[in-house]
mmCIF file with all atom_site columns, C-alpha atoms in Angstrom:
data_model
loop_
_atom_site.group_PDB
_atom_site.id
_atom_site.type_symbol
_atom_site.label_atom_id
_atom_site.label_alt_id
_atom_site.label_comp_id
_atom_site.label_asym_id
_atom_site.label_entity_id
_atom_site.label_seq_id
_atom_site.pdbx_PDB_ins_code
_atom_site.Cartn_x
_atom_site.Cartn_y
_atom_site.Cartn_z
_atom_site.occupancy
_atom_site.B_iso_or_equiv
_atom_site.pdbx_formal_charge
_atom_site.auth_seq_id
_atom_site.auth_comp_id
_atom_site.auth_asym_id
_atom_site.auth_atom_id
_atom_site.pdbx_PDB_model_num
ATOM 1   C CA . UNK X 1 1   ? -16.028 71.933 17.646 1.00 0.00 ? 1   UNK X CA 1
ATOM 2   C CA . UNK X 1 2   ? -12.690 71.040 16.111 1.00 0.00 ? 2   UNK X CA 1
ATOM 3   C CA . UNK X 1 3   ? -9.864  68.912 17.506 1.00 0.00 ? 3   UNK X CA 1
ATOM 4   C CA . UNK X 1 4   ? -6.491  70.633 17.402 1.00 0.00 ? 4   UNK X CA 1
ATOM 5   C CA . UNK X 1 5   ? -3.211  68.711 17.795 1.00 0.00 ? 5   UNK X CA 1
ATOM 6   C CA . UNK X 1 6   ? -0.430  70.326 19.824 1.00 0.00 ? 6   UNK X CA 1
ATOM 7   C CA . UNK X 1 7   ? 2.992   68.811 18.999 1.00 0.00 ? 7   UNK X CA 1
ATOM 8   C CA . UNK X 1 8   ? 5.299   69.598 21.864 1.00 0.00 ? 8   UNK X CA 1
ATOM 9   C CA . UNK X 1 9   ? 8.965   68.859 22.450 1.00 0.00 ? 9   UNK X CA 1
ATOM 10  C CA . UNK X 1 10  ? 9.734   65.868 24.574 1.00 0.00 ? 10  UNK X CA 1
ATOM 11  C CA . UNK X 1 11  ? 13.141  66.917 25.892 1.00 0.00 ? 11  UNK X CA 1
ATOM 12  C CA . UNK X 1 12  ? 14.141  68.936 28.977 1.00 0.00 ? 12  UNK X CA 1
ATOM 13  C CA . UNK X 1 13  ? 17.504  70.244 27.575 1.00 0.00 ? 13  UNK X CA 1
ATOM 14  C CA . UNK X 1 14  ? 19.182  71.776 24.622 1.00 0.00 ? 14  UNK X CA 1
ATOM 15  C CA . UNK X 1 15  ? 22.781  70.860 23.763 1.00 0.00 ? 15  UNK X CA 1
ATOM 16  C CA . UNK X 1 16  ? 24.998  73.936 23.195 1.00 0.00 ? 16  UNK X CA 1
ATOM 17  C CA . UNK X 1 17  ? 28.021  74.260 20.909 1.00 0.00 ? 17  UNK X CA 1
ATOM 18  C CA . UNK X 1 18  ? 30.424  73.346 23.705 1.00 0.00 ? 18  UNK X CA 1
ATOM 19  C CA . UNK X 1 19  ? 28.441  70.191 24.583 1.00 0.00 ? 19  UNK X CA 1
ATOM 20  C CA . UNK X 1 20  ? 26.883  71.532 27.762 1.00 0.00 ? 20  UNK X CA 1
ATOM 21  C CA . UNK X 1 21  ? 23.174  71.086 28.303 1.00 0.00 ? 21  UNK X CA 1
ATOM 22  C CA . UNK X 1 22  ? 20.883  74.085 28.835 1.00 0.00 ? 22  UNK X CA 1
ATOM 23  C CA . UNK X 1 23  ? 17.746  73.151 30.884 1.00 0.00 ? 23  UNK X CA 1
ATOM 24  C CA . UNK X 1 24  ? 14.692  73.945 28.773 1.00 0.00 ? 24  UNK X CA 1
ATOM 25  C CA . UNK X 1 25  ? 11.566  72.344 27.267 1.00 0.00 ? 25  UNK X CA 1
ATOM 26  C CA . UNK X 1 26  ? 8.510   74.142 25.872 1.00 0.00 ? 26  UNK X CA 1
ATOM 27  C CA . UNK X 1 27  ? 7.809   77.880 26.474 1.00 0.00 ? 27  UNK X CA 1
ATOM 28  C CA . UNK X 1 28  ? 4.934   78.444 28.771 1.00 0.00 ? 28  UNK X CA 1
ATOM 29  C CA . UNK X 1 29  ? 3.197   81.365 27.014 1.00 0.00 ? 29  UNK X CA 1
ATOM 30  C CA . UNK X 1 30  ? 3.493   79.696 23.648 1.00 0.00 ? 30  UNK X CA 1
ATOM 31  C CA . UNK X 1 31  ? 1.391   76.745 24.815 1.00 0.00 ? 31  UNK X CA 1
ATOM 32  C CA . UNK X 1 32  ? -0.912  78.604 27.264 1.00 0.00 ? 32  UNK X CA 1
ATOM 33  C CA . UNK X 1 33  ? -1.968  81.528 25.197 1.00 0.00 ? 33  UNK X CA 1
ATOM 34  C CA . UNK X 1 34  ? -3.102  79.449 22.094 1.00 0.00 ? 34  UNK X CA 1
ATOM 35  C CA . UNK X 1 35  ? -4.666  76.815 24.358 1.00 0.00 ? 35  UNK X CA 1
ATOM 36  C CA . UNK X 1 36  ? -6.802  79.434 26.115 1.00 0.00 ? 36  UNK X CA 1
ATOM 37  C CA . UNK X 1 37  ? -7.841  80.862 22.744 1.00 0.00 ? 37  UNK X CA 1
ATOM 38  C CA . UNK X 1 38  ? -8.724  77.523 21.220 1.00 0.00 ? 38  UNK X CA 1
ATOM 39  C CA . UNK X 1 39  ? -10.618 76.253 24.236 1.00 0.00 ? 39  UNK X CA 1
ATOM 40  C CA . UNK X 1 40  ? -12.481 79.582 24.565 1.00 0.00 ? 40  UNK X CA 1
ATOM 41  C CA . UNK X 1 41  ? -13.619 79.076 20.928 1.00 0.00 ? 41  UNK X CA 1
ATOM 42  C CA . UNK X 1 42  ? -14.885 75.642 21.914 1.00 0.00 ? 42  UNK X CA 1
ATOM 43  C CA . UNK X 1 43  ? -12.284 73.453 20.428 1.00 0.00 ? 43  UNK X CA 1
ATOM 44  C CA . UNK X 1 44  ? -10.622 70.362 21.888 1.00 0.00 ? 44  UNK X CA 1
ATOM 45  C CA . UNK X 1 45  ? -6.789  70.142 22.304 1.00 0.00 ? 45  UNK X CA 1
ATOM 46  C CA . UNK X 1 46  ? -4.783  66.890 22.160 1.00 0.00 ? 46  UNK X CA 1
ATOM 47  C CA . UNK X 1 47  ? -1.066  66.967 23.014 1.00 0.00 ? 47  UNK X CA 1
ATOM 48  C CA . UNK X 1 48  ? 1.447   64.752 21.327 1.00 0.00 ? 48  UNK X CA 1
ATOM 49  C CA . UNK X 1 49  ? 5.144   64.313 22.113 1.00 0.00 ? 49  UNK X CA 1
ATOM 50  C CA . UNK X 1 50  ? 7.877   61.992 20.832 1.00 0.00 ? 50  UNK X CA 1
ATOM 51  C CA . UNK X 1 51  ? 7.452   58.743 22.665 1.00 0.00 ? 51  UNK X CA 1
ATOM 52  C CA . UNK X 1 52  ? 4.449   60.178 24.590 1.00 0.00 ? 52  UNK X CA 1
ATOM 53  C CA . UNK X 1 53  ? 6.660   61.630 27.321 1.00 0.00 ? 53  UNK X CA 1
ATOM 54  C CA . UNK X 1 54  ? 5.146   64.212 29.581 1.00 0.00 ? 54  UNK X CA 1
ATOM 55  C CA . UNK X 1 55  ? 6.526   67.575 28.234 1.00 0.00 ? 55  UNK X CA 1
ATOM 56  C CA . UNK X 1 56  ? 8.730   69.741 30.427 1.00 0.00 ? 56  UNK X CA 1
ATOM 57  C CA . UNK X 1 57  ? 8.036   73.495 30.710 1.00 0.00 ? 57  UNK X CA 1
ATOM 58  C CA . UNK X 1 58  ? 11.116  75.799 30.553 1.00 0.00 ? 58  UNK X CA 1
ATOM 59  C CA . UNK X 1 59  ? 11.192  77.152 34.099 1.00 0.00 ? 59  UNK X CA 1
ATOM 60  C CA . UNK X 1 60  ? 12.582  80.357 32.812 1.00 0.00 ? 60  UNK X CA 1
ATOM 61  C CA . UNK X 1 61  ? 9.448   81.040 30.809 1.00 0.00 ? 61  UNK X CA 1
ATOM 62  C CA . UNK X 1 62  ? 7.473   81.244 34.012 1.00 0.00 ? 62  UNK X CA 1
ATOM 63  C CA . UNK X 1 63  ? 9.546   84.201 35.295 1.00 0.00 ? 63  UNK X CA 1
ATOM 64  C CA . UNK X 1 64  ? 7.583   87.306 36.210 1.00 0.00 ? 64  UNK X CA 1
ATOM 65  C CA . UNK X 1 65  ? 9.818   89.621 34.044 1.00 0.00 ? 65  UNK X CA 1
ATOM 66  C CA . UNK X 1 66  ? 9.007   87.568 30.967 1.00 0.00 ? 66  UNK X CA 1
ATOM 67  C CA . UNK X 1 67  ? 5.251   87.609 31.580 1.00 0.00 ? 67  UNK X CA 1
ATOM 68  C CA . UNK X 1 68  ? 4.467   91.260 32.218 1.00 0.00 ? 68  UNK X CA 1
ATOM 69  C CA . UNK X 1 69  ? 4.784   90.808 35.981 1.00 0.00 ? 69  UNK X CA 1
ATOM 70  C CA . UNK X 1 70  ? 3.980   88.311 38.607 1.00 0.00 ? 70  UNK X CA 1
ATOM 71  C CA . UNK X 1 71  ? 0.224   88.449 37.920 1.00 0.00 ? 71  UNK X CA 1
ATOM 72  C CA . UNK X 1 72  ? 0.824   87.405 34.318 1.00 0.00 ? 72  UNK X CA 1
ATOM 73  C CA . UNK X 1 73  ? 3.215   84.702 35.390 1.00 0.00 ? 73  UNK X CA 1
ATOM 74  C CA . UNK X 1 74  ? 0.781   83.319 37.867 1.00 0.00 ? 74  UNK X CA 1
ATOM 75  C CA . UNK X 1 75  ? -2.025  83.328 35.289 1.00 0.00 ? 75  UNK X CA 1
ATOM 76  C CA . UNK X 1 76  ? 0.071   81.352 32.751 1.00 0.00 ? 76  UNK X CA 1
ATOM 77  C CA . UNK X 1 77  ? 1.262   78.898 35.401 1.00 0.00 ? 77  UNK X CA 1
ATOM 78  C CA . UNK X 1 78  ? -2.362  78.396 36.428 1.00 0.00 ? 78  UNK X CA 1
ATOM 79  C CA . UNK X 1 79  ? -3.366  77.674 32.770 1.00 0.00 ? 79  UNK X CA 1
ATOM 80  C CA . UNK X 1 80  ? -0.619  75.114 32.431 1.00 0.00 ? 80  UNK X CA 1
ATOM 81  C CA . UNK X 1 81  ? -1.616  73.454 35.727 1.00 0.00 ? 81  UNK X CA 1
ATOM 82  C CA . UNK X 1 82  ? -5.168  73.148 34.419 1.00 0.00 ? 82  UNK X CA 1
ATOM 83  C CA . UNK X 1 83  ? -4.106  71.690 31.094 1.00 0.00 ? 83  UNK X CA 1
ATOM 84  C CA . UNK X 1 84  ? -4.757  67.983 31.835 1.00 0.00 ? 84  UNK X CA 1
ATOM 85  C CA . UNK X 1 85  ? -3.684  67.311 28.189 1.00 0.00 ? 85  UNK X CA 1
ATOM 86  C CA . UNK X 1 86  ? -0.080  68.123 29.133 1.00 0.00 ? 86  UNK X CA 1
ATOM 87  C CA . UNK X 1 87  ? -0.068  65.265 31.687 1.00 0.00 ? 87  UNK X CA 1
ATOM 88  C CA . UNK X 1 88  ? -1.644  62.810 29.288 1.00 0.00 ? 88  UNK X CA 1
ATOM 89  C CA . UNK X 1 89  ? 0.108   63.188 25.962 1.00 0.00 ? 89  UNK X CA 1
ATOM 90  C CA . UNK X 1 90  ? -0.243  60.695 23.193 1.00 0.00 ? 90  UNK X CA 1
ATOM 91  C CA . UNK X 1 91  ? 2.741   59.331 21.264 1.00 0.00 ? 91  UNK X CA 1
ATOM 92  C CA . UNK X 1 92  ? 3.587   61.418 18.236 1.00 0.00 ? 92  UNK X CA 1
ATOM 93  C CA . UNK X 1 93  ? 4.273   58.165 16.500 1.00 0.00 ? 93  UNK X CA 1
ATOM 94  C CA . UNK X 1 94  ? 0.572   57.167 16.846 1.00 0.00 ? 94  UNK X CA 1
ATOM 95  C CA . UNK X 1 95  ? -0.936  60.390 15.545 1.00 0.00 ? 95  UNK X CA 1
ATOM 96  C CA . UNK X 1 96  ? -3.453  60.041 12.701 1.00 0.00 ? 96  UNK X CA 1
ATOM 97  C CA . UNK X 1 97  ? -3.619  63.430 10.950 1.00 0.00 ? 97  UNK X CA 1
ATOM 98  C CA . UNK X 1 98  ? -7.166  62.641 9.901  1.00 0.00 ? 98  UNK X CA 1
ATOM 99  C CA . UNK X 1 99  ? -8.365  62.971 13.523 1.00 0.00 ? 99  UNK X CA 1
ATOM 100 C CA . UNK X 1 100 ? -7.412  66.719 13.671 1.00 0.00 ? 100 UNK X CA 1
ATOM 101 C CA . UNK X 1 101 ? -8.705  69.886 11.989 1.00 0.00 ? 101 UNK X CA 1
ATOM 102 C CA . UNK X 1 102 ? -5.500  71.770 12.749 1.00 0.00 ? 102 UNK X CA 1
ATOM 103 C CA . UNK X 1 103 ? -1.961  71.333 13.998 1.00 0.00 ? 103 UNK X CA 1
ATOM 104 C CA . UNK X 1 104 ? 0.051   73.649 16.262 1.00 0.00 ? 104 UNK X CA 1
ATOM 105 C CA . UNK X 1 105 ? 3.726   73.579 17.284 1.00 0.00 ? 105 UNK X CA 1
ATOM 106 C CA . UNK X 1 106 ? 4.681   75.780 20.330 1.00 0.00 ? 106 UNK X CA 1
ATOM 107 C CA . UNK X 1 107 ? 8.375   76.614 20.821 1.00 0.00 ? 107 UNK X CA 1
ATOM 108 C CA . UNK X 1 108 ? 10.901  76.861 23.627 1.00 0.00 ? 108 UNK X CA 1
ATOM 109 C CA . UNK X 1 109 ? 14.516  75.728 22.916 1.00 0.00 ? 109 UNK X CA 1
ATOM 110 C CA . UNK X 1 110 ? 13.411  72.110 23.184 1.00 0.00 ? 110 UNK X CA 1
ATOM 111 C CA . UNK X 1 111 ? 12.390  71.670 19.492 1.00 0.00 ? 111 UNK X CA 1
ATOM 112 C CA . UNK X 1 112 ? 15.977  72.675 18.551 1.00 0.00 ? 112 UNK X CA 1
ATOM 113 C CA . UNK X 1 113 ? 17.063  69.473 20.231 1.00 0.00 ? 113 UNK X CA 1
ATOM 114 C CA . UNK X 1 114 ? 14.470  66.900 19.143 1.00 0.00 ? 114 UNK X CA 1
ATOM 115 C CA . UNK X 1 115 ? 11.849  68.056 16.683 1.00 0.00 ? 115 UNK X CA 1
ATOM 116 C CA . UNK X 1 116 ? 14.479  69.590 14.360 1.00 0.00 ? 116 UNK X CA 1
ATOM 117 C CA . UNK X 1 117 ? 15.682  66.075 13.571 1.00 0.00 ? 117 UNK X CA 1
ATOM 118 C CA . UNK X 1 118 ? 12.483  64.069 14.213 1.00 0.00 ? 118 UNK X CA 1
ATOM 119 C CA . UNK X 1 119 ? 11.452  62.182 10.984 1.00 0.00 ? 119 UNK X CA 1
ATOM 120 C CA . UNK X 1 120 ? 7.986   61.349 12.352 1.00 0.00 ? 120 UNK X CA 1
ATOM 121 C CA . UNK X 1 121 ? 7.269   64.954 13.114 1.00 0.00 ? 121 UNK X CA 1
ATOM 122 C CA . UNK X 1 122 ? 8.743   65.932 9.742  1.00 0.00 ? 122 UNK X CA 1
ATOM 123 C CA . UNK X 1 123 ? 6.339   63.602 7.898  1.00 0.00 ? 123 UNK X CA 1
ATOM 124 C CA . UNK X 1 124 ? 3.391   64.901 9.859  1.00 0.00 ? 124 UNK X CA 1
ATOM 125 C CA . UNK X 1 125 ? 4.360   68.532 8.914  1.00 0.00 ? 125 UNK X CA 1
ATOM 126 C CA . UNK X 1 126 ? 4.627   67.619 5.197  1.00 0.00 ? 126 UNK X CA 1
ATOM 127 C CA . UNK X 1 127 ? 1.218   65.916 5.387  1.00 0.00 ? 127 UNK X CA 1
ATOM 128 C CA . UNK X 1 128 ? -0.433  68.764 7.275  1.00 0.00 ? 128 UNK X CA 1
ATOM 129 C CA . UNK X 1 129 ? 0.981   71.318 4.825  1.00 0.00 ? 129 UNK X CA 1
ATOM 130 C CA . UNK X 1 130 ? -0.197  69.307 1.795  1.00 0.00 ? 130 UNK X CA 1
ATOM 131 C CA . UNK X 1 131 ? -3.647  68.638 3.331  1.00 0.00 ? 131 UNK X CA 1
ATOM 132 C CA . UNK X 1 132 ? -4.447  72.325 3.509  1.00 0.00 ? 132 UNK X CA 1
ATOM 133 C CA . UNK X 1 133 ? -5.195  72.107 7.252  1.00 0.00 ? 133 UNK X CA 1
ATOM 134 C CA . UNK X 1 134 ? -4.382  75.175 9.353  1.00 0.00 ? 134 UNK X CA 1
ATOM 135 C CA . UNK X 1 135 ? -0.841  74.706 10.607 1.00 0.00 ? 135 UNK X CA 1
ATOM 136 C CA . UNK X 1 136 ? 0.539   76.994 13.280 1.00 0.00 ? 136 UNK X CA 1
ATOM 137 C CA . UNK X 1 137 ? 4.152   77.129 14.406 1.00 0.00 ? 137 UNK X CA 1
ATOM 138 C CA . UNK X 1 138 ? 5.729   79.719 16.799 1.00 0.00 ? 138 UNK X CA 1
ATOM 139 C CA . UNK X 1 139 ? 9.143   80.952 17.922 1.00 0.00 ? 139 UNK X CA 1
ATOM 140 C CA . UNK X 1 140 ? 11.572  78.070 18.102 1.00 0.00 ? 140 UNK X CA 1
ATOM 141 C CA . UNK X 1 141 ? 8.844   75.652 16.932 1.00 0.00 ? 141 UNK X CA 1
ATOM 142 C CA . UNK X 1 142 ? 9.859   76.319 13.293 1.00 0.00 ? 142 UNK X CA 1
ATOM 143 C CA . UNK X 1 143 ? 13.021  74.183 14.106 1.00 0.00 ? 143 UNK X CA 1
ATOM 144 C CA . UNK X 1 144 ? 10.679  71.276 13.403 1.00 0.00 ? 144 UNK X CA 1
ATOM 145 C CA . UNK X 1 145 ? 10.303  72.511 9.831  1.00 0.00 ? 145 UNK X CA 1
ATOM 146 C CA . UNK X 1 146 ? 13.867  71.482 9.274  1.00 0.00 ? 146 UNK X CA 1
ATOM 147 C CA . UNK X 1 147 ? 12.891  67.820 9.409  1.00 0.00 ? 147 UNK X CA 1
ATOM 148 C CA . UNK X 1 148 ? 10.051  68.213 6.888  1.00 0.00 ? 148 UNK X CA 1
ATOM 149 C CA . UNK X 1 149 ? 11.879  66.896 3.909  1.00 0.00 ? 149 UNK X CA 1
ATOM 150 C CA . UNK X 1 150 ? 10.227  65.479 0.785  1.00 0.00 ? 150 UNK X CA 1
ATOM 151 C CA . UNK X 1 151 ? 11.388  62.267 -0.998 1.00 0.00 ? 151 UNK X CA 1
ATOM 152 C CA . UNK X 1 152 ? 13.517  64.341 -3.369 1.00 0.00 ? 152 UNK X CA 1
ATOM 153 C CA . UNK X 1 153 ? 15.410  65.886 -0.439 1.00 0.00 ? 153 UNK X CA 1
ATOM 154 C CA . UNK X 1 154 ? 13.845  69.248 -0.637 1.00 0.00 ? 154 UNK X CA 1
ATOM 155 C CA . UNK X 1 155 ? 12.371  70.939 2.399  1.00 0.00 ? 155 UNK X CA 1
ATOM 156 C CA . UNK X 1 156 ? 8.540   71.087 2.098  1.00 0.00 ? 156 UNK X CA 1
ATOM 157 C CA . UNK X 1 157 ? 8.559   74.681 3.438  1.00 0.00 ? 157 UNK X CA 1
ATOM 158 C CA . UNK X 1 158 ? 11.090  75.978 0.923  1.00 0.00 ? 158 UNK X CA 1
ATOM 159 C CA . UNK X 1 159 ? 9.647   79.185 -0.644 1.00 0.00 ? 159 UNK X CA 1
ATOM 160 C CA . UNK X 1 160 ? 7.178   79.680 2.256  1.00 0.00 ? 160 UNK X CA 1
ATOM 161 C CA . UNK X 1 161 ? 7.234   82.951 4.091  1.00 0.00 ? 161 UNK X CA 1
ATOM 162 C CA . UNK X 1 162 ? 7.789   82.165 7.739  1.00 0.00 ? 162 UNK X CA 1
ATOM 163 C CA . UNK X 1 163 ? 8.293   84.000 11.029 1.00 0.00 ? 163 UNK X CA 1
ATOM 164 C CA . UNK X 1 164 ? 10.613  82.362 13.596 1.00 0.00 ? 164 UNK X CA 1
ATOM 165 C CA . UNK X 1 165 ? 12.900  83.309 16.454 1.00 0.00 ? 165 UNK X CA 1
ATOM 166 C CA . UNK X 1 166 ? 15.517  85.552 14.915 1.00 0.00 ? 166 UNK X CA 1
ATOM 167 C CA . UNK X 1 167 ? 19.349  85.692 15.244 1.00 0.00 ? 167 UNK X CA 1
ATOM 168 C CA . UNK X 1 168 ? 18.980  89.107 16.948 1.00 0.00 ? 168 UNK X CA 1
ATOM 169 C CA . UNK X 1 169 ? 16.627  87.748 19.531 1.00 0.00 ? 169 UNK X CA 1
ATOM 170 C CA . UNK X 1 170 ? 18.916  84.691 20.180 1.00 0.00 ? 170 UNK X CA 1
ATOM 171 C CA . UNK X 1 171 ? 21.835  87.062 20.645 1.00 0.00 ? 171 UNK X CA 1
ATOM 172 C CA . UNK X 1 172 ? 19.855  89.330 23.012 1.00 0.00 ? 172 UNK X CA 1
ATOM 173 C CA . UNK X 1 173 ? 18.705  86.248 24.939 1.00 0.00 ? 173 UNK X CA 1
ATOM 174 C CA . UNK X 1 174 ? 22.332  85.386 25.547 1.00 0.00 ? 174 UNK X CA 1
ATOM 175 C CA . UNK X 1 175 ? 22.599  82.313 23.281 1.00 0.00 ? 175 UNK X CA 1
ATOM 176 C CA . UNK X 1 176 ? 23.917  83.800 20.059 1.00 0.00 ? 176 UNK X CA 1
ATOM 177 C CA . UNK X 1 177 ? 27.497  82.657 20.799 1.00 0.00 ? 177 UNK X CA 1
ATOM 178 C CA . UNK X 1 178 ? 26.580  79.499 22.731 1.00 0.00 ? 178 UNK X CA 1
ATOM 179 C CA . UNK X 1 179 ? 24.202  77.908 20.183 1.00 0.00 ? 179 UNK X CA 1
ATOM 180 C CA . UNK X 1 180 ? 25.488  75.141 17.995 1.00 0.00 ? 180 UNK X CA 1
ATOM 181 C CA . UNK X 1 181 ? 23.409  76.669 15.176 1.00 0.00 ? 181 UNK X CA 1
ATOM 182 C CA . UNK X 1 182 ? 20.890  79.530 14.798 1.00 0.00 ? 182 UNK X CA 1
ATOM 183 C CA . UNK X 1 183 ? 17.355  78.927 13.711 1.00 0.00 ? 183 UNK X CA 1
ATOM 184 C CA . UNK X 1 184 ? 17.019  81.820 11.308 1.00 0.00 ? 184 UNK X CA 1
ATOM 185 C CA . UNK X 1 185 ? 20.159  80.775 9.525  1.00 0.00 ? 185 UNK X CA 1
ATOM 186 C CA . UNK X 1 186 ? 19.287  77.087 9.260  1.00 0.00 ? 186 UNK X CA 1
ATOM 187 C CA . UNK X 1 187 ? 15.822  77.888 7.952  1.00 0.00 ? 187 UNK X CA 1
ATOM 188 C CA . UNK X 1 188 ? 17.243  80.187 5.296  1.00 0.00 ? 188 UNK X CA 1
ATOM 189 C CA . UNK X 1 189 ? 19.708  77.379 4.244  1.00 0.00 ? 189 UNK X CA 1
ATOM 190 C CA . UNK X 1 190 ? 16.709  75.104 3.810  1.00 0.00 ? 190 UNK X CA 1
ATOM 191 C CA . UNK X 1 191 ? 15.145  77.572 1.377  1.00 0.00 ? 191 UNK X CA 1
ATOM 192 C CA . UNK X 1 192 ? 12.592  79.022 3.744  1.00 0.00 ? 192 UNK X CA 1
ATOM 193 C CA . UNK X 1 193 ? 11.802  82.797 3.374  1.00 0.00 ? 193 UNK X CA 1
ATOM 194 C CA . UNK X 1 194 ? 12.358  84.031 6.912  1.00 0.00 ? 194 UNK X CA 1
ATOM 195 C CA . UNK X 1 195 ? 10.511  87.273 7.599  1.00 0.00 ? 195 UNK X CA 1
ATOM 196 C CA . UNK X 1 196 ? 12.334  89.242 10.317 1.00 0.00 ? 196 UNK X CA 1
ATOM 197 C CA . UNK X 1 197 ? 10.418  91.647 12.518 1.00 0.00 ? 197 UNK X CA 1
ATOM 198 C CA . UNK X 1 198 ? 11.521  93.842 15.450 1.00 0.00 ? 198 UNK X CA 1
ATOM 199 C CA . UNK X 1 199 ? 13.029  91.843 18.317 1.00 0.00 ? 199 UNK X CA 1
ATOM 200 C CA . UNK X 1 200 ? 10.387  90.714 20.893 1.00 0.00 ? 200 UNK X CA 1
ATOM 201 C CA . UNK X 1 201 ? 7.546   92.502 19.086 1.00 0.00 ? 201 UNK X CA 1
ATOM 202 C CA . UNK X 1 202 ? 4.530   90.355 17.907 1.00 0.00 ? 202 UNK X CA 1
ATOM 203 C CA . UNK X 1 203 ? 4.950   89.272 14.301 1.00 0.00 ? 203 UNK X CA 1
ATOM 204 C CA . UNK X 1 204 ? 2.675   86.738 12.602 1.00 0.00 ? 204 UNK X CA 1
ATOM 205 C CA . UNK X 1 205 ? 3.098   85.647 8.972  1.00 0.00 ? 205 UNK X CA 1
ATOM 206 C CA . UNK X 1 206 ? 0.331   83.870 6.991  1.00 0.00 ? 206 UNK X CA 1
ATOM 207 C CA . UNK X 1 207 ? 1.353   82.010 3.834  1.00 0.00 ? 207 UNK X CA 1
ATOM 208 C CA . UNK X 1 208 ? -1.417  79.781 2.467  1.00 0.00 ? 208 UNK X CA 1
ATOM 209 C CA . UNK X 1 209 ? -2.397  77.362 5.358  1.00 0.00 ? 209 UNK X CA 1
ATOM 210 C CA . UNK X 1 210 ? 0.786   78.051 7.268  1.00 0.00 ? 210 UNK X CA 1
ATOM 211 C CA . UNK X 1 211 ? 0.632   80.502 10.197 1.00 0.00 ? 211 UNK X CA 1
ATOM 212 C CA . UNK X 1 212 ? 3.888   81.292 12.005 1.00 0.00 ? 212 UNK X CA 1
ATOM 213 C CA . UNK X 1 213 ? 4.923   83.648 14.769 1.00 0.00 ? 213 UNK X CA 1
ATOM 214 C CA . UNK X 1 214 ? 8.384   85.100 15.570 1.00 0.00 ? 214 UNK X CA 1
ATOM 215 C CA . UNK X 1 215 ? 8.481   84.940 19.465 1.00 0.00 ? 215 UNK X CA 1
ATOM 216 C CA . UNK X 1 216 ? 6.386   84.379 22.622 1.00 0.00 ? 216 UNK X CA 1
ATOM 217 C CA . UNK X 1 217 ? 4.565   87.675 22.120 1.00 0.00 ? 217 UNK X CA 1
ATOM 218 C CA . UNK X 1 218 ? 3.295   86.333 18.751 1.00 0.00 ? 218 UNK X CA 1
ATOM 219 C CA . UNK X 1 219 ? 1.557   83.327 20.374 1.00 0.00 ? 219 UNK X CA 1
ATOM 220 C CA . UNK X 1 220 ? -1.781  84.946 21.057 1.00 0.00 ? 220 UNK X CA 1
ATOM 221 C CA . UNK X 1 221 ? -2.041  86.797 17.686 1.00 0.00 ? 221 UNK X CA 1
ATOM 222 C CA . UNK X 1 222 ? -1.021  83.576 15.923 1.00 0.00 ? 222 UNK X CA 1
ATOM 223 C CA . UNK X 1 223 ? -3.914  81.735 17.672 1.00 0.00 ? 223 UNK X CA 1
ATOM 224 C CA . UNK X 1 224 ? -6.356  84.376 16.359 1.00 0.00 ? 224 UNK X CA 1
ATOM 225 C CA . UNK X 1 225 ? -5.121  83.826 12.792 1.00 0.00 ? 225 UNK X CA 1
ATOM 226 C CA . UNK X 1 226 ? -5.389  80.039 13.113 1.00 0.00 ? 226 UNK X CA 1
ATOM 227 C CA . UNK X 1 227 ? -8.922  80.340 14.422 1.00 0.00 ? 227 UNK X CA 1
ATOM 228 C CA . UNK X 1 228 ? -9.731  82.483 11.311 1.00 0.00 ? 228 UNK X CA 1
ATOM 229 C CA . UNK X 1 229 ? -8.502  79.666 9.109  1.00 0.00 ? 229 UNK X CA 1
ATOM 230 C CA . UNK X 1 230 ? -10.548 77.117 10.989 1.00 0.00 ? 230 UNK X CA 1
ATOM 231 C CA . UNK X 1 231 ? -13.606 79.249 10.293 1.00 0.00 ? 231 UNK X CA 1
#
């Protein structure tokens, strides 16, 4: 049995270009589907958030139309309700990477607000990458990669092939014109090789110990790849 660290956004909003706040947090499926896969494989999950705050689920991510119908939405909501780890997160600042066999970052728009500029998370990502541990990041979770800067100022993920929420998906979701910045663009500016798949279709990219997914539908396939790396 391995212990897997979930690093989850600690905010409940995303500040848009005009200064207004969009209510958000983490995306339900992106936490629930990997959690179910890891627990089914016999692994333990520990949740960490900045400051140890209890993470907020994006209520929109629990909508029936985004989960294949009401049955799917109810199942994911039940999984989250049963995740005691979500109600008892540890402080990201207190994480010892040596305690974990793998690290996973779910998305939601929340990471665009806090993890994208969180130096503690950034150092953890650099250390996890360099350690060779399986590192999974999905959808808007790759916003956290923007804070993973080495001492020379270079992004630790520059040159890595990465899947992340695309400009096309952000536009189709209605935030293309509202966002202060777009994840695909910002990652590319940092030197990350963003691999763009069809909007909303599952896409998982594996580059060395880094496993990334483009969108919510990529969460479960990403978990499968991460479990392969765990052996």
